[in-house]
Amino acid sequence: LTIILLASILIPPFIYLYVALHHRPQFYLINFSCYRPDEAYKLTCEATVKMAIDAGTFTPENVAFQKMILERSGLGQSTYFPKVLSANQSIGMVGVREESEMVIFGAIDDLLDKTMFKNNIKNIRFLILNSSLFSPTPSLSETIINRYQMREDLKVYNLSGMGCSAGLISVDLATQLLKVHRNSYVLVVSTENITQNAYYGNKRSMLVTNCLFRMGAAAILLSNLAADRRRAKYRLTNLVRTHAGADDNSYKCVFQEEDNENKVGVTLSKQIMLVAGEALKTNMTVLGPQVLPISELLHFLMNLIGKRVLRMKINDYLPDFKLAFEHFCIHAGGRAILDEVAKRLKLSEYDMEPSRMTLYRFGNTSSSSVWYELGYAEEKGRIKKGDRVWQIGFGSGFKCNSAVWRALKNVEPERRSPWLDEVDQFPVHIPAVDPI
């Protein structure tokens, strides 16, 4: 009788725990698509400098300053820029919307074609769009609903003001929805608008964005259907979001405001590299225990005990994250950001190649850049079944977000890719200074 009573008390919790662990919702990345504009939108670095001169609003010293930034930026000669800006035309809401609709619809059209969802778009129950600085009415997400005639009970979310890491924030929101809504699809769209946010003043900390940001968008289809495991490319294993918004220096290091002439721009603080480094460190502290092998965790623990308990004068132990991941997709925010991350994580040029080549070929496409980078690794034939991919996004606030994907199969190059027909030209050597 005692045994029966004990069993009746102890066995149900174990059964519940077993079921909970073995029936956790799985989040699958069916496919994604990144938009590559037409050749007519290409802008060389020389053309960028000429555009600055023709604008007639910059002092000669600040034209020279932008030229210097471009020479050291790591951007190549084939990034994409809105025509209305390169032609120095007057800018209205029509021109601003045209850019967003072109890149958004282009990415979604490619995705629907690849996933054969063109005739099944009403199966999508959730739509999440993120665009940090351009948030019109009706929203960009509603523009998508109108264009593709999506279902009337679609649950739609439009994220703004979240910076360049908003793409992974959108993925996180998608997973929260998929946790409680079974048998569902989520369409995530990440973009930014260049037309509305060009800066024509002479405050140098605001001029840097003119040199780095370029057109782009990504569309991602996520699912929690068990049947989709067979056709999905990746399964999400970890997602960590950290921010340092409580700290004034972090909060103000990427800040939209007016200059002394009441011209709106985004100020980039000189402390941004320090802030980004600390944000990455915080994120790694949370992510590390979830992904690192036990040997690395023990090394880290022993180092911590030595420093904090035994008061030993030893350097901090930086875990080897290359033991946890085969591929790295680091937000192509700029050359300095990539250099800082490479230094902190001790990554090789091979590890950094997708990020550096994305910056060179497409520039800083904001929240969509990590998807262009994953597309590069795929087109190179690098993603094998079981490989783990670490996407790292940095954004205003200041935020650092991480997503970890495990490949469910060998990922073959696709017929629709922003790197199609030119990936064999990469990698290229990017000099420290590329004179214009």
Short mmCIF file of C-alpha atoms in Angstrom, two decimals, residues 138-362:
data_model
loop_
_atom_site.label_atom_id
_atom_site.label_comp_id
_atom_site.label_asym_id
_atom_site.label_seq_id
_atom_site.Cartn_x
_atom_site.Cartn_y
_atom_site.Cartn_z
CA PRO A 138 -1.88 52.97 -43.14
CA SER A 139 1.04 50.91 -41.88
CA LEU A 140 3.45 49.07 -44.14
CA SER A 141 2.04 45.78 -42.85
CA GLU A 142 -1.41 46.84 -44.06
CA THR A 143 0.12 47.71 -47.41
CA ILE A 144 1.17 44.06 -47.62
CA ILE A 145 -2.34 42.88 -46.67
CA ASN A 146 -3.83 45.03 -49.42
CA ARG A 147 -1.35 43.90 -52.06
CA TYR A 148 -1.66 40.17 -51.37
CA GLN A 149 -5.32 40.06 -50.33
CA MET A 150 -4.56 38.27 -47.08
CA ARG A 151 -7.23 36.75 -44.80
CA GLU A 152 -9.58 39.02 -42.88
CA ASP A 153 -8.79 37.51 -39.47
CA LEU A 154 -5.03 37.89 -39.98
CA LYS A 155 -3.26 39.02 -36.82
CA VAL A 156 -0.88 41.80 -37.84
CA TYR A 157 1.96 43.56 -36.00
CA ASN A 158 3.95 46.58 -37.16
CA LEU A 159 7.18 47.27 -35.22
CA SER A 160 8.88 50.66 -35.45
CA GLY A 161 11.73 52.42 -33.68
CA MET A 162 13.49 49.16 -32.78
CA GLY A 163 16.67 49.74 -34.79
CA CYS A 164 18.82 47.37 -36.80
CA SER A 165 18.25 44.40 -34.48
CA ALA A 166 14.47 44.48 -35.04
CA GLY A 167 14.59 41.52 -37.43
CA LEU A 168 15.44 39.13 -34.60
CA ILE A 169 12.91 40.88 -32.34
CA SER A 170 10.29 40.05 -34.99
CA VAL A 171 11.40 36.42 -34.97
CA ASP A 172 11.06 36.39 -31.19
CA LEU A 173 7.53 37.79 -31.40
CA ALA A 174 6.72 35.14 -34.01
CA THR A 175 7.87 32.35 -31.69
CA GLN A 176 5.74 33.74 -28.84
CA LEU A 177 2.71 33.56 -31.12
CA LEU A 178 3.57 30.10 -32.37
CA LYS A 179 3.85 28.84 -28.81
CA VAL A 180 0.14 29.37 -28.19
CA HIS A 181 -1.34 29.01 -31.69
CA ARG A 182 -0.94 25.51 -33.05
CA ASN A 183 -0.61 24.68 -36.74
CA SER A 184 0.22 28.24 -37.77
CA TYR A 185 2.39 30.13 -40.24
CA VAL A 186 4.00 33.53 -39.59
CA LEU A 187 5.31 35.85 -42.27
CA VAL A 188 8.08 38.15 -41.00
CA VAL A 189 9.28 41.11 -43.09
CA SER A 190 12.34 43.19 -42.15
CA THR A 191 13.26 46.41 -43.93
CA GLU A 192 14.27 50.07 -43.57
CA ASN A 193 13.59 53.15 -45.66
CA ILE A 194 16.49 55.19 -47.04
CA THR A 195 14.56 57.82 -49.01
CA GLN A 196 12.90 59.48 -46.03
CA ASN A 197 15.92 59.32 -43.77
CA ALA A 198 18.74 60.86 -45.80
CA TYR A 199 20.40 63.66 -43.84
CA TYR A 200 21.22 67.00 -45.50
CA GLY A 201 22.73 68.92 -42.59
CA ASN A 202 26.32 69.38 -41.50
CA LYS A 203 26.51 67.69 -38.13
CA ARG A 204 29.24 65.10 -38.63
CA SER A 205 27.90 62.51 -36.21
CA MET A 206 24.76 62.42 -38.37
CA LEU A 207 26.55 62.20 -41.72
CA VAL A 208 27.88 58.67 -41.15
CA THR A 209 24.47 57.08 -41.78
CA ASN A 210 24.42 58.60 -45.30
CA CYS A 211 27.57 56.63 -46.08
CA LEU A 212 26.56 53.22 -44.69
CA PHE A 213 22.83 52.56 -45.16
CA ARG A 214 21.49 51.09 -48.39
CA MET A 215 18.25 49.58 -49.77
CA GLY A 216 17.18 46.06 -48.83
CA ALA A 217 14.50 43.83 -47.33
CA ALA A 218 14.03 40.23 -46.21
CA ALA A 219 10.94 38.05 -45.90
CA ILE A 220 10.91 34.95 -43.67
CA LEU A 221 8.29 32.19 -43.37
CA LEU A 222 8.07 30.44 -39.99
CA SER A 223 5.92 27.47 -38.94
CA ASN A 224 5.17 25.24 -35.95
CA LEU A 225 3.61 22.40 -37.97
CA ALA A 226 5.36 19.10 -37.30
CA ALA A 227 4.82 18.11 -40.93
CA ASP A 228 6.93 21.09 -42.06
CA ARG A 229 10.08 19.63 -40.55
CA ARG A 230 10.62 17.65 -43.75
CA ARG A 231 10.72 20.71 -45.99
CA ALA A 232 12.03 23.36 -43.60
CA LYS A 233 15.62 24.54 -43.82
CA TYR A 234 16.24 25.29 -40.15
CA ARG A 235 14.89 24.83 -36.64
CA LEU A 236 15.20 27.62 -34.10
CA THR A 237 17.06 26.38 -31.02
CA ASN A 238 17.84 29.55 -29.05
CA LEU A 239 16.85 33.19 -29.04
CA VAL A 240 18.29 35.68 -26.55
CA ARG A 241 17.41 39.37 -26.31
CA THR A 242 19.36 41.77 -24.09
CA HIS A 243 19.39 45.55 -23.88
CA ALA A 244 21.12 48.31 -21.94
CA GLY A 245 18.47 51.01 -22.27
CA ALA A 246 18.68 51.88 -18.57
CA ASP A 247 22.17 53.29 -19.16
CA ASP A 248 22.20 56.83 -20.59
CA ASN A 249 25.28 56.30 -22.76
CA SER A 250 23.76 53.19 -24.31
CA TYR A 251 20.35 54.81 -24.74
CA LYS A 252 21.75 57.85 -26.57
CA CYS A 253 24.51 56.27 -28.68
CA VAL A 254 22.14 55.93 -31.68
CA PHE A 255 19.69 58.81 -31.38
CA GLN A 256 17.30 60.45 -33.85
CA GLU A 257 17.10 64.19 -33.30
CA GLU A 258 17.33 67.62 -34.91
CA ASP A 259 20.60 69.45 -35.49
CA ASN A 260 21.15 73.18 -34.94
CA GLU A 261 19.41 73.92 -38.26
CA ASN A 262 16.35 71.80 -37.33
CA LYS A 263 17.28 69.10 -39.84
CA VAL A 264 16.44 65.62 -38.61
CA GLY A 265 19.07 62.89 -38.60
CA VAL A 266 20.43 60.00 -36.58
CA THR A 267 23.40 60.78 -34.36
CA LEU A 268 25.98 58.02 -33.91
CA SER A 269 27.94 58.51 -30.70
CA LYS A 270 31.72 58.09 -30.57
CA GLN A 271 31.07 55.57 -27.79
CA ILE A 272 29.10 53.23 -30.02
CA MET A 273 31.90 50.65 -30.29
CA LEU A 274 32.29 50.47 -26.52
CA VAL A 275 28.53 50.22 -26.07
CA ALA A 276 28.24 47.52 -28.75
CA GLY A 277 31.06 45.52 -27.18
CA GLU A 278 29.44 45.60 -23.74
CA ALA A 279 26.06 44.71 -25.23
CA LEU A 280 27.60 41.69 -26.97
CA LYS A 281 29.27 40.63 -23.73
CA THR A 282 25.95 40.75 -21.87
CA ASN A 283 24.23 38.75 -24.59
CA MET A 284 26.98 36.12 -24.64
CA THR A 285 26.71 35.75 -20.86
CA VAL A 286 23.08 34.72 -21.24
CA LEU A 287 23.48 32.66 -24.42
CA GLY A 288 26.72 30.88 -23.45
CA PRO A 289 25.29 28.45 -20.85
CA GLN A 290 22.61 27.43 -23.35
CA VAL A 291 24.93 26.52 -26.21
CA LEU A 292 28.53 25.97 -25.05
CA PRO A 293 29.91 22.47 -24.37
CA ILE A 294 30.47 21.55 -20.72
CA SER A 295 34.26 21.80 -21.10
CA GLU A 296 34.01 25.52 -21.98
CA LEU A 297 31.57 26.17 -19.16
CA LEU A 298 33.97 24.55 -16.67
CA HIS A 299 36.84 26.68 -17.94
CA PHE A 300 34.72 29.79 -17.53
CA LEU A 301 33.61 28.75 -14.02
CA MET A 302 37.17 28.05 -12.87
CA ASN A 303 38.29 31.42 -14.22
CA LEU A 304 35.44 33.13 -12.40
CA ILE A 305 36.30 31.39 -9.12
CA GLY A 306 39.95 32.33 -9.54
CA LYS A 307 39.17 36.02 -10.09
CA ARG A 308 36.24 36.54 -7.72
CA VAL A 309 36.94 34.06 -4.89
CA LEU A 310 40.69 33.46 -4.87
CA ARG A 311 41.48 37.02 -6.01
CA MET A 312 43.94 35.76 -8.61
CA LYS A 313 45.32 38.28 -11.10
CA ILE A 314 44.30 36.53 -14.29
CA ASN A 315 42.59 37.67 -17.47
CA ASP A 316 38.92 36.95 -18.11
CA TYR A 317 38.38 33.64 -19.89
CA LEU A 318 36.55 34.09 -23.19
CA PRO A 319 34.78 30.86 -24.17
CA ASP A 320 35.43 29.54 -27.66
CA PHE A 321 32.06 30.03 -29.36
CA LYS A 322 33.40 28.30 -32.47
CA LEU A 323 32.83 25.07 -30.52
CA ALA A 324 29.12 25.92 -30.41
CA PHE A 325 28.57 27.26 -33.94
CA GLU A 326 29.73 26.50 -37.45
CA HIS A 327 28.52 29.75 -39.02
CA PHE A 328 28.29 33.38 -37.92
CA CYS A 329 25.98 36.06 -39.33
CA ILE A 330 26.84 39.36 -37.63
CA HIS A 331 24.83 42.47 -38.46
CA ALA A 332 26.72 44.36 -41.17
CA GLY A 333 26.39 47.68 -39.38
CA GLY A 334 29.80 48.88 -40.48
CA ARG A 335 33.40 47.83 -40.71
CA ALA A 336 34.21 48.92 -37.15
CA ILE A 337 31.34 46.84 -35.72
CA LEU A 338 32.51 43.74 -37.57
CA ASP A 339 36.12 44.28 -36.49
CA GLU A 340 35.05 44.61 -32.85
CA VAL A 341 32.98 41.41 -32.90
CA ALA A 342 35.72 39.49 -34.69
CA LYS A 343 38.21 40.62 -32.04
CA ARG A 344 35.98 39.75 -29.09
CA LEU A 345 34.96 36.33 -30.43
CA LYS A 346 38.36 35.54 -31.97
CA LEU A 347 36.78 34.78 -35.33
CA SER A 348 38.77 34.04 -38.47
CA GLU A 349 38.36 35.78 -41.81
CA TYR A 350 36.47 32.68 -43.00
CA ASP A 351 34.02 33.09 -40.11
CA MET A 352 33.59 36.79 -40.89
CA GLU A 353 33.32 36.34 -44.65
CA PRO A 354 29.47 36.32 -44.94
CA SER A 355 29.24 39.54 -42.90
CA ARG A 356 32.10 41.39 -44.60
CA MET A 357 30.97 40.40 -48.10
CA THR A 358 27.39 41.44 -47.33
CA LEU A 359 28.60 44.86 -46.17
CA TYR A 360 30.74 45.14 -49.32
CA ARG A 361 28.03 44.02 -51.76
CA PHE A 362 24.84 45.42 -50.20
#
